[in-house]
mmCIF file of C-alpha atoms in Angstrom:
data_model
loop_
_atom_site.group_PDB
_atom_site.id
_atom_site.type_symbol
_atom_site.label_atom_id
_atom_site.label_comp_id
_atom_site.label_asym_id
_atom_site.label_seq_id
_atom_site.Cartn_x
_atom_site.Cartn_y
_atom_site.Cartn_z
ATOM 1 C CA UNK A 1 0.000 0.000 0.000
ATOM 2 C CA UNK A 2 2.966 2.824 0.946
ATOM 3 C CA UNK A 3 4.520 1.757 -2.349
ATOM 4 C CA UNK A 4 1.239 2.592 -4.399
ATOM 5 C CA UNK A 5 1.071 5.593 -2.534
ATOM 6 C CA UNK A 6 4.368 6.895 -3.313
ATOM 7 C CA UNK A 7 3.749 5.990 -6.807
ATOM 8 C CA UNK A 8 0.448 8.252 -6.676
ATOM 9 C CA UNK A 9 2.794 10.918 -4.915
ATOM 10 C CA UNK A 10 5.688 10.164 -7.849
ATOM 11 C CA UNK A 11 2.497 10.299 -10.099
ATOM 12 C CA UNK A 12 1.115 13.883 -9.110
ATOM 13 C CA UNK A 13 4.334 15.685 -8.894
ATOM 14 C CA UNK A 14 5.632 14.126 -12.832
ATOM 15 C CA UNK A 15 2.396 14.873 -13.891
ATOM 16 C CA UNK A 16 2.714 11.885 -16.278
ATOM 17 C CA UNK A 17 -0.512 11.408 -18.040
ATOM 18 C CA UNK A 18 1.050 8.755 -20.796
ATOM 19 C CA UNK A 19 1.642 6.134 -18.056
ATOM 20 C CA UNK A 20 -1.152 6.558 -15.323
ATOM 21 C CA UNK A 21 -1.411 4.629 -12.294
ATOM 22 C CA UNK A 22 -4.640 3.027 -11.669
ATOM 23 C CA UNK A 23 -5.542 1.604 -8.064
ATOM 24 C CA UNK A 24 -8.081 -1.124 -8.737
ATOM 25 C CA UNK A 25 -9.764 -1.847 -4.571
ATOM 26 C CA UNK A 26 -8.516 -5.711 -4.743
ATOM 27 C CA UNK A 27 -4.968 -4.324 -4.562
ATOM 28 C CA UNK A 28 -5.673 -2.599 -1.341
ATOM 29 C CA UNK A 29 -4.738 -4.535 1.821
ATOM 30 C CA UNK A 30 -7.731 -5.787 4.071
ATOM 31 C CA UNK A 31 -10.047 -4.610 1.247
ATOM 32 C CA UNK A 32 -13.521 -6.651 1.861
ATOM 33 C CA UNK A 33 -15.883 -5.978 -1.138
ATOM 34 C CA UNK A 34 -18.996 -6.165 1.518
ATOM 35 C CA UNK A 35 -17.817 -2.772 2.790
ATOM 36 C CA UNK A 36 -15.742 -3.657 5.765
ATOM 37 C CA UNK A 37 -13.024 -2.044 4.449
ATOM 38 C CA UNK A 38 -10.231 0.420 5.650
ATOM 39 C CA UNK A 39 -11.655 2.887 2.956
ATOM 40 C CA UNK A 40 -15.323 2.769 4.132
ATOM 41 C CA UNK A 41 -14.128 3.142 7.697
ATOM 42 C CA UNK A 42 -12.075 6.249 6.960
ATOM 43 C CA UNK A 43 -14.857 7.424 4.685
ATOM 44 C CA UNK A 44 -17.510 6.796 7.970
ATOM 45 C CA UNK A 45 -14.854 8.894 10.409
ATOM 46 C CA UNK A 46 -15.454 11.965 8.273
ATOM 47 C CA UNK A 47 -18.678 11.415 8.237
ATOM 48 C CA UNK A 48 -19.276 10.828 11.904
ATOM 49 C CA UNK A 49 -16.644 14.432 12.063
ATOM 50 C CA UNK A 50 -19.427 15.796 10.022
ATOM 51 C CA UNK A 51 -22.474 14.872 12.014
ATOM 52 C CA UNK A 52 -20.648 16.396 14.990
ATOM 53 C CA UNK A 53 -19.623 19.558 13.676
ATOM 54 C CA UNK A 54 -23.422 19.948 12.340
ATOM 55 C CA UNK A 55 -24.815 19.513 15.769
ATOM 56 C CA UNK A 56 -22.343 21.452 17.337
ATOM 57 C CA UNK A 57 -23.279 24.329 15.148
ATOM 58 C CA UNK A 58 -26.702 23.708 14.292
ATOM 59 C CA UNK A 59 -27.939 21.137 16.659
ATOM 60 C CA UNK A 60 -28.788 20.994 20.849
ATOM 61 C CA UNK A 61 -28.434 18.296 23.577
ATOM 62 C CA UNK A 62 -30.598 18.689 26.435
ATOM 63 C CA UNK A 63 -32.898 17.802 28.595
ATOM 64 C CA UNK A 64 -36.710 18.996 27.411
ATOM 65 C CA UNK A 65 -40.017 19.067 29.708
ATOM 66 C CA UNK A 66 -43.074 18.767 28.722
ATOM 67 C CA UNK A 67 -46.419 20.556 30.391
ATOM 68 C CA UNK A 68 -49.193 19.062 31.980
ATOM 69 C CA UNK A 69 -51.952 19.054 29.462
ATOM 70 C CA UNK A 70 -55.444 17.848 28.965
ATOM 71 C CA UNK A 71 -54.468 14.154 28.561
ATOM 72 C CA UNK A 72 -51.522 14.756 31.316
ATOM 73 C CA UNK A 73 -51.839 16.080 34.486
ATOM 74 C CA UNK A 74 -47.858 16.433 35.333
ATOM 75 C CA UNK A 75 -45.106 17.654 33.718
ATOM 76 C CA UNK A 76 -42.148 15.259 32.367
ATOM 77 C CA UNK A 77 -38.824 15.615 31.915
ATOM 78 C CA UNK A 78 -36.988 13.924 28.586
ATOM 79 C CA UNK A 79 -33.525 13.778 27.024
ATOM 80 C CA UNK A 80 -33.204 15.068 23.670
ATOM 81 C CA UNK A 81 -30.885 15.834 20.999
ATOM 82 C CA UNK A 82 -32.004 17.904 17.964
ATOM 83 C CA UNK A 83 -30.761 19.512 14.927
ATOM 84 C CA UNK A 84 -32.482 22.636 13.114
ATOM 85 C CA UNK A 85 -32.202 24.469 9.855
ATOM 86 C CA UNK A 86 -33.647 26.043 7.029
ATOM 87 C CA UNK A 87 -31.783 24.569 4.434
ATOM 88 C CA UNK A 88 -33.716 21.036 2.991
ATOM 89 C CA UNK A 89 -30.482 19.619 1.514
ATOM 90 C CA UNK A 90 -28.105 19.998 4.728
ATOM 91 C CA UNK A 91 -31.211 18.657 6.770
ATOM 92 C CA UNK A 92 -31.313 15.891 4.256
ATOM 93 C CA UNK A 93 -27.818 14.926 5.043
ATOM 94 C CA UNK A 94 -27.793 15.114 8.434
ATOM 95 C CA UNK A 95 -30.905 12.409 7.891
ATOM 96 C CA UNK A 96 -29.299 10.426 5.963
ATOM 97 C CA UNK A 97 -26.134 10.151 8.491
ATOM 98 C CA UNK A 98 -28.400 9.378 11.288
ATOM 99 C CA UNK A 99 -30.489 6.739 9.130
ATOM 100 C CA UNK A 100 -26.690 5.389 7.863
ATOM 101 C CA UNK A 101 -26.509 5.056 11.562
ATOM 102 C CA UNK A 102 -29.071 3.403 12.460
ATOM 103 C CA UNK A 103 -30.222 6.381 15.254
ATOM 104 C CA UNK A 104 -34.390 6.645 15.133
ATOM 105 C CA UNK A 105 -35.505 10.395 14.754
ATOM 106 C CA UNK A 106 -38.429 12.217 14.342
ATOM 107 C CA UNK A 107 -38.310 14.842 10.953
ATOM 108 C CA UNK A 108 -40.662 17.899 11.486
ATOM 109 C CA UNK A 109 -41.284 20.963 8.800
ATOM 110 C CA UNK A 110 -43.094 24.181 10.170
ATOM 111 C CA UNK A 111 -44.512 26.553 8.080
ATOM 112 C CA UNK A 112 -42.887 29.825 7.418
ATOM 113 C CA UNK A 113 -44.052 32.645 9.303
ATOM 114 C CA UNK A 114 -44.962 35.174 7.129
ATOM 115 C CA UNK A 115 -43.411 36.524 3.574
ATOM 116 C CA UNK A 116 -40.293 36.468 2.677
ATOM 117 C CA UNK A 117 -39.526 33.348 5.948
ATOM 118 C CA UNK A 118 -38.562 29.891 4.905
ATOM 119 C CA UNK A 119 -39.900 26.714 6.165
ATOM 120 C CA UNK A 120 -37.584 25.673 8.824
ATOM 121 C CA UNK A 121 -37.136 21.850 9.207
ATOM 122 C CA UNK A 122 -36.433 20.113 12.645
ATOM 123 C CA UNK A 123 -34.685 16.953 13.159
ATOM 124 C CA UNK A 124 -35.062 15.541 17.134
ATOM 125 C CA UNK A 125 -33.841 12.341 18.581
ATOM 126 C CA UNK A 126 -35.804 11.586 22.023
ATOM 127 C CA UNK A 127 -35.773 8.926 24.506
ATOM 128 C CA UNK A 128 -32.947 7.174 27.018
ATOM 129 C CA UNK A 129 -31.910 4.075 24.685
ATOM 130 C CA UNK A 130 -32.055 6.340 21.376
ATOM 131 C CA UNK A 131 -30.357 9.802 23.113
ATOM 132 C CA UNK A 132 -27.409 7.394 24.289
ATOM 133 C CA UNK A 133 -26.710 5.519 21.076
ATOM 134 C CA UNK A 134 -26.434 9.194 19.345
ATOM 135 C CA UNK A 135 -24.147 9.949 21.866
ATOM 136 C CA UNK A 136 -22.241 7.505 21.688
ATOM 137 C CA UNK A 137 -21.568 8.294 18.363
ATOM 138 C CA UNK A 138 -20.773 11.628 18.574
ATOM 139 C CA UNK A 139 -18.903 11.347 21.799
ATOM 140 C CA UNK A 140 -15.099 12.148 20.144
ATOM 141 C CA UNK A 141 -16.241 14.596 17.712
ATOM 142 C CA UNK A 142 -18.015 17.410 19.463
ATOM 143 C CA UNK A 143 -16.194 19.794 22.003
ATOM 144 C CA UNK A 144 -18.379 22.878 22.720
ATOM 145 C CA UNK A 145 -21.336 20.908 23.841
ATOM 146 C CA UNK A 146 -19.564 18.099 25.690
ATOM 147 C CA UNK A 147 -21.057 19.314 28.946
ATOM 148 C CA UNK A 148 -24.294 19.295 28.038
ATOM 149 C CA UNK A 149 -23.579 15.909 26.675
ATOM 150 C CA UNK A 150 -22.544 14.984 30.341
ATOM 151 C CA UNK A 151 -25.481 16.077 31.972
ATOM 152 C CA UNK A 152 -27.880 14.332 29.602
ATOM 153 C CA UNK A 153 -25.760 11.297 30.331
ATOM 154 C CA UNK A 154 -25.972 11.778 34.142
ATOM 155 C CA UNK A 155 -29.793 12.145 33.773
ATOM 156 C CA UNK A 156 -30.176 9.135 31.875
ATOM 157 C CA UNK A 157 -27.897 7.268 33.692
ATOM 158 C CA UNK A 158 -29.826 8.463 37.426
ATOM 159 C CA UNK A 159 -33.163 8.109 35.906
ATOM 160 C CA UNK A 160 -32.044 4.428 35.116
ATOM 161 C CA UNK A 161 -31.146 3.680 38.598
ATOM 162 C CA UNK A 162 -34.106 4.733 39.528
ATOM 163 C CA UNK A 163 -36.106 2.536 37.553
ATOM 164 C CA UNK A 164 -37.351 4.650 35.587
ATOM 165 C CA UNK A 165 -37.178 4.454 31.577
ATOM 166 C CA UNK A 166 -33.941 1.922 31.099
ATOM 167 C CA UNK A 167 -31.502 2.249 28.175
ATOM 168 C CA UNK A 168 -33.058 -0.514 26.386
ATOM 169 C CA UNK A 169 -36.371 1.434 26.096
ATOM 170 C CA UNK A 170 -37.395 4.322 23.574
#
């Protein structure tokens, strides 16, 4: 593998286009054609790194509450991670990297608010077992909201103790 790469390197910096060097993916070591591969793991990294940038900037982690209302009469407390945007084709990907991952969400679009607003589209991720497994796959690649990441962790992980909701449910 280093001596195709520095053959690609060699490649680049001759610029030779009458004798190209073509990489077919048997030649790669540990390449599995079912897509256990070092190239699809490297290629799921940066996507993971992308996930976690998008929450960081667009997204939350936290805990919500919800009101008593006619079919409740007490409030309740859940753990929730959300992204939100205005923009259909970033929300899109940021679907598609949680479906790729196998994380349940709930998709929303509101209506703009008068002329000239655009729809705004809300991705949220509720529940112990399904706030967790996001977590854990965002863990190493978000920074600013670590903390709240620690708290929602904390809450689940009391709540659990207590009986109440276990990581195995929603």
């Amino acid at each position: 593998m280093l001596e195709q790469l520095a053959k690609i390197e060699q490649f680049e910096y001759n610029r030779d286009m009458h004798n190209p060097i073509v990489l077919d993916c048997y030649s790669i070591p540990d390449y599995r054609p079912n897509g256990d591969n070092v190239l699809d793991r490297a290629n799921q990294q940066e996507r993971l790194v992308r996930l976690g940038a998008l929450i960081e900037a667009e997204g939350y982690i936290t805990i919500g509450i919800s009101s008593a209302g006619s079919t409740r009469y007490y409030m309740s407390m859940y753990p929730t991670i959300g992204f939100t945007n205005t923009n259909p084709e970033l929300v899109s990907e940021v679907a598609s990297l949680l479906e790729e991952n196998g994380v349940q969400f709930v998709l929303r679009q509101s209506k703009s608010r008068g002329a000239g607003s655009k729809p705004r589209y809300d991705i949220s991720i509720h529940g112990h077992g399904r706030v967790t497994a996001m977590l854990d796959l965002i863990q190493g690649y978000i920074v600013t909201k670590i903390q709240q990441a620690e708290i929602v962790r904390e809450y689940i992980r009391t709540r659990s103790l207590a009986g109440r909701s276990p990581l195995g449910g929603r």
